[in-house]
CSV table of C-alpha atoms and ligand atoms in Angstrom, one decimal:
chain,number,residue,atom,x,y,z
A,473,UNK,CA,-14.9,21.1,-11.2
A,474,UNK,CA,-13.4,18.2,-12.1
A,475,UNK,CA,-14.9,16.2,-14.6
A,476,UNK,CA,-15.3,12.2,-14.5
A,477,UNK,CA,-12.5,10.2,-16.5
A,478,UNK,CA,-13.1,6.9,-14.5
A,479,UNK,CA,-14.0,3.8,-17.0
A,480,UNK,CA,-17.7,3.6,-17.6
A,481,UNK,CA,-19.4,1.4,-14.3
A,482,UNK,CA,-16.0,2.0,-12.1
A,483,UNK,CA,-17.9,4.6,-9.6
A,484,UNK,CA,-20.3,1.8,-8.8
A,485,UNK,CA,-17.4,-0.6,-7.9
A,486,UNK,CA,-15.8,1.8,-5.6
A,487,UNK,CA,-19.1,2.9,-3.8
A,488,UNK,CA,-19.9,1.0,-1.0
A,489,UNK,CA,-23.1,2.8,-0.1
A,490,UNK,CA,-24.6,6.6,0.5
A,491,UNK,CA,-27.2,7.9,3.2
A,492,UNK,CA,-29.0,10.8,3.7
A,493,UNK,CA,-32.3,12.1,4.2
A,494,UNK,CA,-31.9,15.6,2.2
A,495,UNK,CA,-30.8,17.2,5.2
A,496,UNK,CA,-28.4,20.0,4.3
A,497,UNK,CA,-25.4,19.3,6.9
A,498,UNK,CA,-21.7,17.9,6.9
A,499,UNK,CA,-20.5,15.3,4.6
A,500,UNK,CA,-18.4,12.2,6.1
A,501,UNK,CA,-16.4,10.1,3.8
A,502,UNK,CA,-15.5,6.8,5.3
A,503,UNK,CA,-13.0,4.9,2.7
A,504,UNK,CA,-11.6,1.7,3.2
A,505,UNK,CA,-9.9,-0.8,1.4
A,506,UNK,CA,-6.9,2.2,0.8
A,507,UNK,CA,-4.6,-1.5,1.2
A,508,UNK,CA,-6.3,-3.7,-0.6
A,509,UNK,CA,-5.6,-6.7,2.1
A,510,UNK,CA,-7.1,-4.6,4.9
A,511,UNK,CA,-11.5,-5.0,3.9
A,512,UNK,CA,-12.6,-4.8,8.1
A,513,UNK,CA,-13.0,-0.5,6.9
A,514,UNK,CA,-15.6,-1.3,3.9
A,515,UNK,CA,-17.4,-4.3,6.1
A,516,UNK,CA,-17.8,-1.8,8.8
A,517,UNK,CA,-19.0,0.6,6.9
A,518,UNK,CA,-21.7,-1.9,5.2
A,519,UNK,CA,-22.7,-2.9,8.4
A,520,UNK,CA,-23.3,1.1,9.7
A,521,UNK,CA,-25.5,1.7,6.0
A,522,UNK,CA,-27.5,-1.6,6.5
A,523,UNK,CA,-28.4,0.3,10.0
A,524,UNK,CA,-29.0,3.9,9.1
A,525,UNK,CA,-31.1,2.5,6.2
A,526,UNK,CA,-33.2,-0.4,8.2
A,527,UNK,CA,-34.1,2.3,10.7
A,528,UNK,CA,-34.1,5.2,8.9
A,529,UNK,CA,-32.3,6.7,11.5
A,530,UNK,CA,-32.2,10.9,11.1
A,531,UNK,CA,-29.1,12.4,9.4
A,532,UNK,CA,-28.2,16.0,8.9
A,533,UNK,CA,-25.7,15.9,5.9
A,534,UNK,CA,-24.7,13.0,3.8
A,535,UNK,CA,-22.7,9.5,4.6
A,536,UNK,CA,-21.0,8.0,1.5
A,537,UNK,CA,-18.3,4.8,1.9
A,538,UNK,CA,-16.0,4.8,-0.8
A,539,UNK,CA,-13.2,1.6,-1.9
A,540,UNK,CA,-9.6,3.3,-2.4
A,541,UNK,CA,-7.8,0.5,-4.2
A,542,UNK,CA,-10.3,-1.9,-6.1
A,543,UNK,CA,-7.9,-3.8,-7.7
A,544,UNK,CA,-5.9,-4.7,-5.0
A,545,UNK,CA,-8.9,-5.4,-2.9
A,546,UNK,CA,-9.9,-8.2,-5.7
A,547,UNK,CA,-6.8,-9.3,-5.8
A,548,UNK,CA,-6.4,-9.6,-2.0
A,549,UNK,CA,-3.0,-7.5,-2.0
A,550,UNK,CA,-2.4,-4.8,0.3
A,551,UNK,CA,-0.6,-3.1,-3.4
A,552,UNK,CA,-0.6,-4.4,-6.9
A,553,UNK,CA,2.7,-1.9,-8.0
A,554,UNK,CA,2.9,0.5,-5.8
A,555,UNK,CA,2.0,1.5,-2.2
A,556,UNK,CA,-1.3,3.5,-3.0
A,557,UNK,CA,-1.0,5.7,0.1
A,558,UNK,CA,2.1,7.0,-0.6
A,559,UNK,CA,1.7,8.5,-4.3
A,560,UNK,CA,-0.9,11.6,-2.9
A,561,UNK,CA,1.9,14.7,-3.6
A,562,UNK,CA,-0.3,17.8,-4.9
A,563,UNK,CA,2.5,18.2,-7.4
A,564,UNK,CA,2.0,15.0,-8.8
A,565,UNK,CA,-2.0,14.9,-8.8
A,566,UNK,CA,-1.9,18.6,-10.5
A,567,UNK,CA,0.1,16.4,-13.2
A,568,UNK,CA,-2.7,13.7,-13.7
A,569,UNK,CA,-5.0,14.0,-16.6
A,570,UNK,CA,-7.9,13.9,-14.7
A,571,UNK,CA,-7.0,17.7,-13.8
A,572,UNK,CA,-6.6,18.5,-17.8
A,573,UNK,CA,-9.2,19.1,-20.6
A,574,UNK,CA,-10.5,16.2,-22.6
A,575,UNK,CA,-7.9,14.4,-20.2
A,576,UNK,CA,-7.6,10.6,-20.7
A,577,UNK,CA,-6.0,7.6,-18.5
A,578,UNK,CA,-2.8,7.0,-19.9
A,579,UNK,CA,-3.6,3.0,-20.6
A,580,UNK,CA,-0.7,1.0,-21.2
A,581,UNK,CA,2.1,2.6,-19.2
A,582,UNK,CA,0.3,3.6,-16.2
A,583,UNK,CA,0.5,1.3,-12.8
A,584,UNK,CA,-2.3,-0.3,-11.8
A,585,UNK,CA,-2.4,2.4,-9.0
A,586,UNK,CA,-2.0,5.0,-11.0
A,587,UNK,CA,-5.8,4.1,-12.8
A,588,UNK,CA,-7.0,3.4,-9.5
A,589,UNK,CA,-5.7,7.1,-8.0
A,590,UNK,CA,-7.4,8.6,-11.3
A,591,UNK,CA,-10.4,6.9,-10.1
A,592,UNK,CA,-10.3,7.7,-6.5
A,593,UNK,CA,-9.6,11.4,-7.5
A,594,UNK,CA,-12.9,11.2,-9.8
A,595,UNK,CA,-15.0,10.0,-7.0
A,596,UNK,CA,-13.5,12.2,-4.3
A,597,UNK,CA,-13.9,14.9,-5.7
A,598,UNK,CA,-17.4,14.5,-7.4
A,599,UNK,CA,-18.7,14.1,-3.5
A,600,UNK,CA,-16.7,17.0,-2.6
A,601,UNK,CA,-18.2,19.1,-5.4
A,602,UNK,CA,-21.9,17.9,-4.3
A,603,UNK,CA,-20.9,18.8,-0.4
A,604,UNK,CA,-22.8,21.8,0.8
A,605,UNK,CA,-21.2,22.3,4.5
A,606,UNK,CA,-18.1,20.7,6.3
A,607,UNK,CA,-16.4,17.6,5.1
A,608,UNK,CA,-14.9,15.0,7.1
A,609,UNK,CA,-12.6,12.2,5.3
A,610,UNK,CA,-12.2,9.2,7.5
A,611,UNK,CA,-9.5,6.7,6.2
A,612,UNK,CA,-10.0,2.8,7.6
A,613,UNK,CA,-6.9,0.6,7.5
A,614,UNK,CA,-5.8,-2.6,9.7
A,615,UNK,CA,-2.3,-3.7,10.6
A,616,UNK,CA,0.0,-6.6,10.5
A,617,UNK,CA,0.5,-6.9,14.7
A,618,UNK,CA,-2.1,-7.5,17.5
A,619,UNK,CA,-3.2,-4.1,19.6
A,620,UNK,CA,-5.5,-2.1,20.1
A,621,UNK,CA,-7.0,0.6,17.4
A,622,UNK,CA,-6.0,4.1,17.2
A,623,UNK,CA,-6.2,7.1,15.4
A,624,UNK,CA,-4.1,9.3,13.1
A,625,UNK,CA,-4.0,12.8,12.1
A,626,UNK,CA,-2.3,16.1,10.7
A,627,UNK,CA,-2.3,18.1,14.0
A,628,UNK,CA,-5.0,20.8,12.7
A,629,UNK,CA,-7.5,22.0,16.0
A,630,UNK,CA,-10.5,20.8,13.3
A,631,UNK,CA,-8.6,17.4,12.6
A,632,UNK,CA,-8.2,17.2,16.6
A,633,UNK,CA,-11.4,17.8,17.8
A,634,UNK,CA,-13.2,15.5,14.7
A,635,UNK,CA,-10.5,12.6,16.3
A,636,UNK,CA,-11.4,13.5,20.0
A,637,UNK,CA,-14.7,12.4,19.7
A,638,UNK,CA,-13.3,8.7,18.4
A,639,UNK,CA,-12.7,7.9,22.1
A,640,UNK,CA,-9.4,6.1,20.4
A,641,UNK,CA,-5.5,7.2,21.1
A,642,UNK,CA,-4.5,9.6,19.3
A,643,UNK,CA,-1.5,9.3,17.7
A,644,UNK,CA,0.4,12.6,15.7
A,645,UNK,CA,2.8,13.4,13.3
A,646,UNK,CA,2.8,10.0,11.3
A,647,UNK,CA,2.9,11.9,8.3
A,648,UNK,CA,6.0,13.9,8.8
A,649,UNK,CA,7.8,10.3,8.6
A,650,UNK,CA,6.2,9.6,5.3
A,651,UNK,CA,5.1,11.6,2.1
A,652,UNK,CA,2.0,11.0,-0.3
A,653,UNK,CA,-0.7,9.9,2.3
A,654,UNK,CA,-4.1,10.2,0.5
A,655,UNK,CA,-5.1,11.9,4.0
A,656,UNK,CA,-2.6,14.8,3.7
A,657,UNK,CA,-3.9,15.5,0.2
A,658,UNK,CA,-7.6,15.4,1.1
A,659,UNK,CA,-6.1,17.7,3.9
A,660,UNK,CA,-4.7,20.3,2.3
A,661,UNK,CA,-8.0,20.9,0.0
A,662,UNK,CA,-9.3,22.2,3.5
A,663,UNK,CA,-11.4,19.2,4.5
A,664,UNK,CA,-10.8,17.2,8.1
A,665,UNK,CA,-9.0,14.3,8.0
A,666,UNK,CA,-8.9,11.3,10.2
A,667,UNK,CA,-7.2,8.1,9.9
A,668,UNK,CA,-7.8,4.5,11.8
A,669,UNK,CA,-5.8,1.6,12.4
A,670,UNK,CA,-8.5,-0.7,13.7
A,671,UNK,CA,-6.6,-3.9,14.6
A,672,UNK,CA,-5.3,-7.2,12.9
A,673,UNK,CA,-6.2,-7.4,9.5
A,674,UNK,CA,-7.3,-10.6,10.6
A,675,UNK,CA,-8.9,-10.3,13.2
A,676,UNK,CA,-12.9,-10.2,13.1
A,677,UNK,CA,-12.7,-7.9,16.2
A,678,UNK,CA,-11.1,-5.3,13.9
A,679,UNK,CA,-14.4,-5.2,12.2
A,680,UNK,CA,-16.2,-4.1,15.5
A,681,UNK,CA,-14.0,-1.3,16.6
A,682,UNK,CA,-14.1,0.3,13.0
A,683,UNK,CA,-17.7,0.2,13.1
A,684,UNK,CA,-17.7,1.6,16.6
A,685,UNK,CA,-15.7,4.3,15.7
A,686,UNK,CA,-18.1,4.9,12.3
A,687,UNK,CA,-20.6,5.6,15.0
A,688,UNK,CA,-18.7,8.1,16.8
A,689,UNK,CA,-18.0,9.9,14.0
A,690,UNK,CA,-21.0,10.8,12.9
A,691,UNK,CA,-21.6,12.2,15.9
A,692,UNK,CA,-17.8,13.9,16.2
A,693,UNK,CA,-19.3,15.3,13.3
A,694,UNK,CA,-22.4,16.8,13.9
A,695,UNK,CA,-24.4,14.3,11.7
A,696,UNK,CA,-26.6,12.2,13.8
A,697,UNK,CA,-27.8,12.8,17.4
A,698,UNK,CA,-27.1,9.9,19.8
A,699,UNK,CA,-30.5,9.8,21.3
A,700,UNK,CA,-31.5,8.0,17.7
A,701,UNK,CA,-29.3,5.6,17.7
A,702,UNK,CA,-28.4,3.2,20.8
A,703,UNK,CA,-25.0,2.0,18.8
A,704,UNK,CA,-23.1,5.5,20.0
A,705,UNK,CA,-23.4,4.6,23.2
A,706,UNK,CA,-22.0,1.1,22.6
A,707,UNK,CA,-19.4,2.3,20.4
A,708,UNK,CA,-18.1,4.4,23.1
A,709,UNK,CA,-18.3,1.6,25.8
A,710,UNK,CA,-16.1,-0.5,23.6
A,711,UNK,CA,-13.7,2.1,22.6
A,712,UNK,CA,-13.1,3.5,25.9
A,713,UNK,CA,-12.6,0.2,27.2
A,714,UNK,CA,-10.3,-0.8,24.7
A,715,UNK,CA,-8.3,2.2,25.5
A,716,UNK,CA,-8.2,2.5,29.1
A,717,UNK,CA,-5.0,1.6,29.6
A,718,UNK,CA,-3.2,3.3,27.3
A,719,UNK,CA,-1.3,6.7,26.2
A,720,UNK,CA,-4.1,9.2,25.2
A,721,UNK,CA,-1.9,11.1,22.8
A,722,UNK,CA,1.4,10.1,21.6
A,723,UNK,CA,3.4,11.7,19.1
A,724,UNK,CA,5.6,9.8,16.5
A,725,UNK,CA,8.9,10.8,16.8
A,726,UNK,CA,11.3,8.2,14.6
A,727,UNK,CA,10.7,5.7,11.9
A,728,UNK,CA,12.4,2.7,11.0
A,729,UNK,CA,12.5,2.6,6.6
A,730,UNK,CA,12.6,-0.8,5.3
A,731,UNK,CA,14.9,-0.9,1.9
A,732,UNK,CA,14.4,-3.5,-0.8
A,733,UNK,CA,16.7,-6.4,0.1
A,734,UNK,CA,17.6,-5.4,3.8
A,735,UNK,CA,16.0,-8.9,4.7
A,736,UNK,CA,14.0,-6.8,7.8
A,737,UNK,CA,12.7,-9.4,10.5
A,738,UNK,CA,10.5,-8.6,13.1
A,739,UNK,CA,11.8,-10.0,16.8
A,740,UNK,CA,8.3,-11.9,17.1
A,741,UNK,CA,5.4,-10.5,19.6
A,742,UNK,CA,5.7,-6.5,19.7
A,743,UNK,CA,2.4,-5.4,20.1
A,744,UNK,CA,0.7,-2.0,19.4
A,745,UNK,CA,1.7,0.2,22.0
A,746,UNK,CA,4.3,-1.8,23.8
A,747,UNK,CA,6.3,0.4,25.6
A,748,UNK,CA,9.7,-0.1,24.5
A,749,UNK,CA,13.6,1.0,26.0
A,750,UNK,CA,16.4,2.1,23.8
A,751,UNK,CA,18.5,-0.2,22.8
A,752,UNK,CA,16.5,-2.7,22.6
A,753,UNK,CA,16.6,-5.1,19.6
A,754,UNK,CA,13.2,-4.7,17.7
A,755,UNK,CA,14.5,-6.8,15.2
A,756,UNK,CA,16.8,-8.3,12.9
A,757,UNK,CA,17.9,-6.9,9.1
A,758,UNK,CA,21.5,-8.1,7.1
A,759,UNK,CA,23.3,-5.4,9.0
A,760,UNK,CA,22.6,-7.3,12.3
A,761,UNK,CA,20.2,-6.5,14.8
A,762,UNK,CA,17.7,-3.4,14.7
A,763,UNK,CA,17.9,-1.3,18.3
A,764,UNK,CA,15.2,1.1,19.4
A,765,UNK,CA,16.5,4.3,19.2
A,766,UNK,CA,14.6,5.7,22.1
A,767,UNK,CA,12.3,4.9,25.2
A,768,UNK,CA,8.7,5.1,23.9
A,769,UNK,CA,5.8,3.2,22.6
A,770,UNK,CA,6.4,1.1,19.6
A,771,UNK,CA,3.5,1.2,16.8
A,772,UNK,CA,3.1,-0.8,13.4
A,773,UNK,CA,5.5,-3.5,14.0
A,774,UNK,CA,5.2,-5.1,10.6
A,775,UNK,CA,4.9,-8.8,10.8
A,776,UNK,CA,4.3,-9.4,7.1
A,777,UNK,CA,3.6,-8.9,3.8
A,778,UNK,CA,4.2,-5.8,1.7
A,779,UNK,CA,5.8,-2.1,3.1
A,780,UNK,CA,8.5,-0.2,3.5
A,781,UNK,CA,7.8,0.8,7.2
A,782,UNK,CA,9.6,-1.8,9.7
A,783,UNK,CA,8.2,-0.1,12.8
A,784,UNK,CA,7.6,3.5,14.4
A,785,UNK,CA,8.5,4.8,17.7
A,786,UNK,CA,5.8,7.6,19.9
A,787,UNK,CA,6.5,9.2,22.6
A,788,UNK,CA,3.2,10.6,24.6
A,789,UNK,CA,2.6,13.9,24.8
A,790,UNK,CA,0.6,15.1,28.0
A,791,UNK,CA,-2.5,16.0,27.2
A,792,UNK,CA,-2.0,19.6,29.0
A,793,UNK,CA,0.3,20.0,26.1
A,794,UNK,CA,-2.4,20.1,23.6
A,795,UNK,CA,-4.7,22.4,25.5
A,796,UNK,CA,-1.8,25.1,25.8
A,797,UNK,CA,-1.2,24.6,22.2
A,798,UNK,CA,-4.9,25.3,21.1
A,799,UNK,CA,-4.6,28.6,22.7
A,800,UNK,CA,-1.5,29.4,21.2
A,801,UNK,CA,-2.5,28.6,18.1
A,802,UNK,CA,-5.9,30.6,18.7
A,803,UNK,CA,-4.0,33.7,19.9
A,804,UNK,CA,-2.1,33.6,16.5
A,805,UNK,CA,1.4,33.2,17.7
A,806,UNK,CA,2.2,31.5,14.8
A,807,UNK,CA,2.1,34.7,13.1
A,808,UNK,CA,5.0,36.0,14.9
A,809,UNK,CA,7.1,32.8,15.6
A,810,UNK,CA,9.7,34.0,12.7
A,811,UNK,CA,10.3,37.3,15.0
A,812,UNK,CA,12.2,34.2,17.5
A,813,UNK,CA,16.1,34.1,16.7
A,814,UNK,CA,17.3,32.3,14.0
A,815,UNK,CA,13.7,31.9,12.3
A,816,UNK,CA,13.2,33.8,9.3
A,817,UNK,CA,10.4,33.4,6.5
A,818,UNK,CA,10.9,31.7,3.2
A,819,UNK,CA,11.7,34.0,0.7
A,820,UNK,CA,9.4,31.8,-1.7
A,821,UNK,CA,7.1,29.4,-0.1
A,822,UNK,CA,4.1,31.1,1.7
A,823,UNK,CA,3.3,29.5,5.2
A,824,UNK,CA,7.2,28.1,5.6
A,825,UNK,CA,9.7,29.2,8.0
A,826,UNK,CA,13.2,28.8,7.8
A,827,UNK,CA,15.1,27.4,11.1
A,828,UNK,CA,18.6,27.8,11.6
A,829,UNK,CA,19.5,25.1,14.3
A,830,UNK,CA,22.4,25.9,15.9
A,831,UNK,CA,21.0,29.5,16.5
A,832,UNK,CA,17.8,28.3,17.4
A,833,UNK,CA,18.9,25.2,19.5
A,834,UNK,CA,16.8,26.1,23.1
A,835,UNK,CA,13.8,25.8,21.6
A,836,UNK,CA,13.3,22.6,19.6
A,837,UNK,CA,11.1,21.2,16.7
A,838,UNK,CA,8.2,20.9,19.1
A,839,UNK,CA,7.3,24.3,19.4
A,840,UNK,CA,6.7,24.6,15.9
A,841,UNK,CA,4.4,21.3,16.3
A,842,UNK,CA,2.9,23.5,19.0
A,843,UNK,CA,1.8,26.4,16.9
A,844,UNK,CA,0.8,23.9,14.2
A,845,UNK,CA,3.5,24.0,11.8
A,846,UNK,CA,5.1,20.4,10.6
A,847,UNK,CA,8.5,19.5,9.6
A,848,UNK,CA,9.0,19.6,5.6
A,849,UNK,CA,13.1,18.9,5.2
A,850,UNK,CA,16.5,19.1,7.0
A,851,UNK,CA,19.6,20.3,5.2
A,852,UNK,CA,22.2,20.2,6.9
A,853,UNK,CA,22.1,23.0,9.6
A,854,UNK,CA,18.8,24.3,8.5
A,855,UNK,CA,15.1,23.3,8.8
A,856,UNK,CA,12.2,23.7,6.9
A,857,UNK,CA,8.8,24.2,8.5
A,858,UNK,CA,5.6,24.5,6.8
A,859,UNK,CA,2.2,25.2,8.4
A,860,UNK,CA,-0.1,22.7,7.5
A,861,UNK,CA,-2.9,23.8,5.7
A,862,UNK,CA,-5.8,25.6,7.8
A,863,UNK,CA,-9.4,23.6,7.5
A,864,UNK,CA,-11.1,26.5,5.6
A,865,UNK,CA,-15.3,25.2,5.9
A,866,UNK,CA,-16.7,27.3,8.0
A,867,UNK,CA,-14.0,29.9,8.0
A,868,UNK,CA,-12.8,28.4,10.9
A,869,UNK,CA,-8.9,28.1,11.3
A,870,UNK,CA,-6.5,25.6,12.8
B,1059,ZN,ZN1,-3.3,0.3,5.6
């Protein structure tokens, strides 16, 4: 139990609302406002409580919105000090007061994201405390380019079928490009994670699609029924006709870092799933242009303001691909996989496997994606897979 450190009246700023009827059932999380320039999440998720509550509509389970980054939200920045979704490592949170008796903020030296993460952790946890079945964390952002939304997730079987019912493309393995996601923290505390880019920040459109995809998932996750509530239906009008034309599932294979100083510009108009050739020039840093590295689609072109991430590059995965890896993964395979040659187990770290390359060169990175294990390092000839954390509610394993 984790006990409330968060400055007397902060909880009421970060709430956006909370619905239920007293129904025992699954909790679902939406939080927005994780960048404090990107608000469409929370306005979505006022508009979806305005609705539930004008029409009472029936809810097993409990809906609660929750702000991630206040202060940059007032401020209208998408950071204040630091990039809020990338300071979630466990190792650092088990180091936060919060976690400690009689703990206190530590004032004057910490970041303004360092209060707000204390303050996040507070709330998060309080609902996950008070959760009596399965809980789903959805994580609402916008983006700098036009396109349409998608969704993002740790490739768990709970996280994939929760994101299935978005009716939105599916996009894996962001997170092996980038540590300290608040998603991959809630994650490995067993809960089901989903993330959503909804469309430019700016655009009012962006609001539409996160509510949309609000709808769907409380029904994704077994919360409302969809004969109560004529928006599901609508949501998944819009959504699948947003999404028509595009790559179901698409897995992020490279990542383009932006470094303080490297002058990174965008070559103007790259859209959001814009299928792009290698070698062509993405855009311009001091080095000269930027060439894509491979043929694929290119995703979060960043156009402007803050970030380290100039663009990353997915290639789609059929969906066949994911069926035959559910039933791997069901069979338990990844039990065995060190038994393969040139796999052995880490002699420390539970759940990791370590990957000689050159021995174990026929067989590449994705069949450890396909039993559910993610990258962690690369040193030199050797690779480090971990298996990302099973969703433990309801004993069920991914
Ligand atoms: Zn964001």
């Amino acid at each position: 139990m984790i006990r409330d450190n968060s400055p007397e009246g902060a909880t009421d700023q970060r709430l956006i609302g909370t619905y239920d009827q007293g129904c025992q059932g699954p909790t679902l999380v939406c939080l927005g406002g994780v960048h404090g320039n990107e608000p469409a999440g929370i306005h979505a998720a006022k508009r979806v409580f305005e609705t539930l509550t004008k029409r009472r509509i029936p809810i097993r389970g409990r809906m609660v919105g929750l702000i991630g980054n206040v202060e940059a939200l007032r401020q209208g920045v998408r950071h204040v000090d630091v990039d809020f979704n990338r300071i979630w490592m466990s190792e650092r949170i088990s180091k936060l007061d919060i976690f400690k008796p009689n703990g206190h903020t530590s004032g004057a030296t910490a970041s303004v994201e360092d209060r707000e993460q204390m303050g996040l952790l507070s709330s998060l946890h309080r609902v996950f405390d008070e959760a009596d079945d399965e809980v789903f964390v959805l994580d609402m952002h916008t983006m700098s380019a036009d396109g349409a939304p998608f969704a993002l997730f740790g490739d768990t079987l709970p996280n994939r079928r929760f994101a299935s019912g978005l009716h939105a493309p599916l996009i894996l393995g962001l997170e092996e490009h980038i540590d300290g996601v608040v998603l991959d923290y809630v994650n490995s505390l067993g809960h089901v994670t989903v993330g959503i880019e909804g469309g430019r920040h700016e655009d009012p459109r962006s609001i539409d699609y996160i509510e949309a995809v609000i709808w769907l998932a409380l029904v994704s996750a077994g919360m409302i029924r969809e004969a109560d509530a004529p928006e599901v239906a609508q949501a998944r009008a819009a959504m699948t006709a947003i999404s028509r034309d595009l790559p179901p599932v698409v897995e992020v294979c490279y990542r383009h870092p932006i470094e303080d100083g490297d002058a990174f510009q965008m070559t103007p108009g790259y859209r959001n799933f814009q299928a792009v050739r290698k070698g062509e020039v993405l855009a311009h840093d001091k080095n000269g242009p930027v060439r894509c590295p491979e043929d694929g689609y290119i995703l979060l072109p960043f156009y402007q303001g803050l970030g380290n991430d100039g663009f990353f590059i997915g290639r789609e995965v059929k969906v066949g691909w994911l069926k035959v890896s559910s039933v791997l993964r069901r069979m338990r395979l990844d039990a065995v996989v060190h038994w393969l040659p040139g796999v052995r187990r880490h002699p420390t770290l539970k759940d990791n496997l370590i990957v000689n390359r050159s021995r174990a060169k026929w067989y590449a990175l994705e069949i450890f994606h396909l039993l559910g294990f993610r990258k962690r390092r690369v040193e030199g000839d050797t690779l480090v897979v971990g298996r990302r954390k099973p969703n433990l509610a309801n004993g069920r394993r991914s």
